[in-house]
PDB file of C-alpha atoms in Angstrom:
ATOM      1  CA  MET A   1      59.697 218.685  52.810  1.00  0.00           C
ATOM      2  CA  ASN A   2      58.268 217.132  49.943  1.00  0.00           C
ATOM      3  CA  LYS A   3      56.210 214.021  51.070  1.00  0.00           C
ATOM      4  CA  SER A   4      55.872 212.600  47.600  1.00  0.00           C
ATOM      5  CA  LYS A   5      59.591 212.235  46.932  1.00  0.00           C
ATOM      6  CA  GLY A   6      60.998 208.485  45.819  1.00  0.00           C
ATOM      7  CA  TYR A   7      57.472 207.961  44.431  1.00  0.00           C
ATOM      8  CA  PHE A   8      58.910 208.178  40.832  1.00  0.00           C
ATOM      9  CA  TYR A   9      61.650 205.870  41.446  1.00  0.00           C
ATOM     10  CA  TYR A  10      59.536 203.590  42.667  1.00  0.00           C
ATOM     11  CA  ALA A  11      56.985 203.266  39.839  1.00  0.00           C
ATOM     12  CA  LEU A  12      59.904 203.300  37.370  1.00  0.00           C
ATOM     13  CA  TRP A  13      61.418 200.593  39.596  1.00  0.00           C
ATOM     14  CA  THR A  14      58.579 198.256  39.113  1.00  0.00           C
ATOM     15  CA  LEU A  15      57.730 198.908  35.486  1.00  0.00           C
ATOM     16  CA  GLY A  16      61.821 197.858  34.723  1.00  0.00           C
ATOM     17  CA  ALA A  17      60.834 194.497  37.109  1.00  0.00           C
ATOM     18  CA  LEU A  18      57.433 193.858  35.026  1.00  0.00           C
ATOM     19  CA  VAL A  19      60.123 194.069  31.434  1.00  0.00           C
ATOM     20  CA  LEU A  20      62.642 192.407  33.076  1.00  0.00           C
ATOM     21  CA  LEU A  21      60.337 189.722  34.391  1.00  0.00           C
ATOM     22  CA  TYR A  22      58.768 189.449  30.749  1.00  0.00           C
ATOM     23  CA  TYR A  23      61.801 189.649  28.537  1.00  0.00           C
ATOM     24  CA  GLY A  24      63.882 187.513  31.584  1.00  0.00           C
ATOM     25  CA  ASN A  25      61.237 184.776  31.272  1.00  0.00           C
ATOM     26  CA  ARG A  26      61.410 184.531  27.516  1.00  0.00           C
ATOM     27  CA  PHE A  27      65.432 184.255  27.580  1.00  0.00           C
ATOM     28  CA  VAL A  28      65.080 181.253  29.763  1.00  0.00           C
ATOM     29  CA  GLY A  29      62.372 180.026  27.876  1.00  0.00           C
ATOM     30  CA  MET A  30      64.468 180.291  24.211  1.00  0.00           C
ATOM     31  CA  MET A  31      67.306 178.617  26.875  1.00  0.00           C
ATOM     32  CA  GLU A  32      65.082 175.659  27.733  1.00  0.00           C
ATOM     33  CA  GLN A  33      64.429 174.726  24.004  1.00  0.00           C
ATOM     34  CA  ASN A  34      68.113 174.151  23.474  1.00  0.00           C
ATOM     35  CA  PRO A  35      69.012 171.195  23.776  1.00  0.00           C
ATOM     36  CA  ASP A  36      72.726 171.802  23.248  1.00  0.00           C
ATOM     37  CA  LYS A  37      75.184 172.225  25.468  1.00  0.00           C
ATOM     38  CA  PHE A  38      78.219 174.857  26.999  1.00  0.00           C
ATOM     39  CA  LEU A  39      81.019 173.275  27.991  1.00  0.00           C
ATOM     40  CA  LYS A  40      79.315 170.229  29.332  1.00  0.00           C
ATOM     41  CA  ILE A  41      76.495 172.610  31.299  1.00  0.00           C
ATOM     42  CA  SER A  42      73.203 172.566  29.806  1.00  0.00           C
ATOM     43  CA  TYR A  43      71.666 175.785  28.155  1.00  0.00           C
ATOM     44  CA  LYS A  44      68.407 175.743  30.695  1.00  0.00           C
ATOM     45  CA  GLN A  45      70.703 175.531  34.037  1.00  0.00           C
ATOM     46  CA  LEU A  46      72.778 178.032  32.567  1.00  0.00           C
ATOM     47  CA  GLY A  47      70.012 180.468  31.515  1.00  0.00           C
ATOM     48  CA  ASN A  48      68.750 180.005  35.055  1.00  0.00           C
ATOM     49  CA  MET A  49      71.959 180.955  36.529  1.00  0.00           C
ATOM     50  CA  LEU A  50      72.520 183.819  34.768  1.00  0.00           C
ATOM     51  CA  TYR A  51      68.705 185.228  35.286  1.00  0.00           C
ATOM     52  CA  GLY A  52      68.783 184.713  38.859  1.00  0.00           C
ATOM     53  CA  LEU A  53      72.215 186.464  39.023  1.00  0.00           C
ATOM     54  CA  VAL A  54      70.361 189.943  36.842  1.00  0.00           C
ATOM     55  CA  LEU A  55      67.427 189.587  38.921  1.00  0.00           C
ATOM     56  CA  GLY A  56      68.954 189.637  42.046  1.00  0.00           C
ATOM     57  CA  ALA A  57      71.002 192.671  41.303  1.00  0.00           C
ATOM     58  CA  TYR A  58      67.999 194.528  40.047  1.00  0.00           C
ATOM     59  CA  VAL A  59      66.313 193.558  43.033  1.00  0.00           C
ATOM     60  CA  SER A  60      69.323 195.633  44.829  1.00  0.00           C
ATOM     61  CA  LEU A  61      68.352 198.573  43.065  1.00  0.00           C
ATOM     62  CA  LEU A  62      64.992 198.701  45.237  1.00  0.00           C
ATOM     63  CA  GLY A  63      66.913 200.078  48.278  1.00  0.00           C
ATOM     64  CA  GLY A  64      68.606 203.186  45.928  1.00  0.00           C
ATOM     65  CA  LEU A  65      70.846 203.804  42.715  1.00  0.00           C
ATOM     66  CA  PRO A  66      74.472 202.723  43.512  1.00  0.00           C
ATOM     67  CA  ASN A  67      76.524 205.950  44.233  1.00  0.00           C
ATOM     68  CA  ARG A  68      79.465 205.395  45.963  1.00  0.00           C
ATOM     69  CA  ARG A  69      81.869 202.238  46.280  1.00  0.00           C
ATOM     70  CA  ALA A  70      81.878 200.815  49.333  1.00  0.00           C
ATOM     71  CA  PHE A  71      82.804 197.832  50.017  1.00  0.00           C
ATOM     72  CA  THR A  72      81.243 195.402  52.470  1.00  0.00           C
ATOM     73  CA  ARG A  73      83.519 192.534  53.737  1.00  0.00           C
ATOM     74  CA  PRO A  74      81.148 190.265  55.567  1.00  0.00           C
ATOM     75  CA  LEU A  75      78.737 190.549  53.077  1.00  0.00           C
ATOM     76  CA  PHE A  76      80.719 189.698  50.641  1.00  0.00           C
ATOM     77  CA  PHE A  77      82.564 187.260  52.480  1.00  0.00           C
ATOM     78  CA  PHE A  78      79.844 185.456  54.199  1.00  0.00           C
ATOM     79  CA  VAL A  79      76.783 185.946  51.881  1.00  0.00           C
ATOM     80  CA  PHE A  80      77.942 186.246  48.494  1.00  0.00           C
ATOM     81  CA  LEU A  81      81.182 183.781  48.320  1.00  0.00           C
ATOM     82  CA  PRO A  82      79.033 181.075  50.268  1.00  0.00           C
ATOM     83  CA  ALA A  83      76.121 181.951  47.750  1.00  0.00           C
ATOM     84  CA  LEU A  84      78.408 181.865  44.338  1.00  0.00           C
ATOM     85  CA  LEU A  85      79.763 178.271  45.672  1.00  0.00           C
ATOM     86  CA  LEU A  86      76.824 176.842  45.637  1.00  0.00           C
ATOM     87  CA  LEU A  87      75.671 178.402  42.353  1.00  0.00           C
ATOM     88  CA  LEU A  88      78.887 177.049  40.991  1.00  0.00           C
ATOM     89  CA  TYR A  89      78.333 173.318  42.237  1.00  0.00           C
ATOM     90  CA  PRO A  90      76.172 172.010  40.001  1.00  0.00           C
ATOM     91  CA  VAL A  91      78.675 172.791  37.246  1.00  0.00           C
ATOM     92  CA  ALA A  92      81.830 171.903  39.522  1.00  0.00           C
ATOM     93  CA  ASN A  93      79.737 168.116  39.745  1.00  0.00           C
ATOM     94  CA  LEU A  94      79.912 167.592  36.170  1.00  0.00           C
ATOM     95  CA  TYR A  95      83.537 167.585  35.785  1.00  0.00           C
ATOM     96  CA  LEU A  96      85.145 166.733  39.758  1.00  0.00           C
ATOM     97  CA  ASN A  97      83.659 164.483  41.344  1.00  0.00           C
ATOM     98  CA  MET A  98      81.863 166.749  43.901  1.00  0.00           C
ATOM     99  CA  PRO A  99      80.919 164.800  47.581  1.00  0.00           C
ATOM    100  CA  TYR A 100      77.301 165.579  48.571  1.00  0.00           C
ATOM    101  CA  SER A 101      75.929 166.163  44.982  1.00  0.00           C
ATOM    102  CA  SER A 102      72.380 164.277  46.473  1.00  0.00           C
ATOM    103  CA  LEU A 103      72.145 166.450  49.617  1.00  0.00           C
ATOM    104  CA  TYR A 104      73.003 169.949  47.354  1.00  0.00           C
ATOM    105  CA  LYS A 105      69.983 168.596  45.034  1.00  0.00           C
ATOM    106  CA  SER A 106      67.230 167.902  47.420  1.00  0.00           C
ATOM    107  CA  ILE A 107      68.079 171.451  48.758  1.00  0.00           C
ATOM    108  CA  ALA A 108      68.374 173.492  45.074  1.00  0.00           C
ATOM    109  CA  ALA A 109      65.260 171.402  43.884  1.00  0.00           C
ATOM    110  CA  HIS A 110      62.306 173.426  43.253  1.00  0.00           C
ATOM    111  CA  GLU A 111      63.459 176.864  41.915  1.00  0.00           C
ATOM    112  CA  GLY A 112      66.670 176.318  44.574  1.00  0.00           C
ATOM    113  CA  GLN A 113      69.557 177.195  42.434  1.00  0.00           C
ATOM    114  CA  PHE A 114      67.416 180.003  41.198  1.00  0.00           C
ATOM    115  CA  TYR A 115      66.925 182.101  44.279  1.00  0.00           C
ATOM    116  CA  ILE A 116      70.719 181.102  44.985  1.00  0.00           C
ATOM    117  CA  ALA A 117      71.553 182.794  41.853  1.00  0.00           C
ATOM    118  CA  MET A 118      69.611 185.453  42.939  1.00  0.00           C
ATOM    119  CA  LEU A 119      70.636 185.479  46.729  1.00  0.00           C
ATOM    120  CA  CYS A 120      74.100 185.628  44.484  1.00  0.00           C
ATOM    121  CA  GLY A 121      73.741 188.916  42.620  1.00  0.00           C
ATOM    122  CA  LEU A 122      71.677 190.563  45.331  1.00  0.00           C
ATOM    123  CA  SER A 123      74.546 190.536  47.781  1.00  0.00           C
ATOM    124  CA  LEU A 124      77.450 190.873  45.244  1.00  0.00           C
ATOM    125  CA  MET A 125      75.797 194.563  44.255  1.00  0.00           C
ATOM    126  CA  LYS A 126      75.208 195.316  47.756  1.00  0.00           C
ATOM    127  CA  SER A 127      78.448 194.342  48.875  1.00  0.00           C
ATOM    128  CA  LEU A 128      80.599 196.651  46.471  1.00  0.00           C
ATOM    129  CA  PHE A 129      78.169 199.473  46.362  1.00  0.00           C
ATOM    130  CA  GLY A 130      76.421 202.049  48.660  1.00  0.00           C
ATOM    131  CA  SER A 131      72.725 203.460  48.196  1.00  0.00           C
ATOM    132  CA  ARG A 132      71.703 206.761  47.795  1.00  0.00           C
TER     133      ARG A 132
END
């Protein structure tokens, strides 16, 4: 059995992660400098949400490339959907008077919304696709 199997994939994944972090941080920095809003959502918040989703999807590739469509219902319904609702909660709070907004702000403080977005991207990829 070849013991070097997978070393190239992990080295390539690490290189891709470094490139994604570099350009992702530049993207978030550009979004933070823009004082405008898109449908009442600040560009800073929108940039953090999108960057977290993409980074979470990329982290899911650490387990291998997705090769087949395998819908995992418990992961989709009990991890992805609640994470998506938590991710979209501040957006809904801009349009509706949502309850527990102060509790959400204390939970999502200090980059909490970024990690929720990352969990959302990771669980979406893992619930929809199987790995090699």
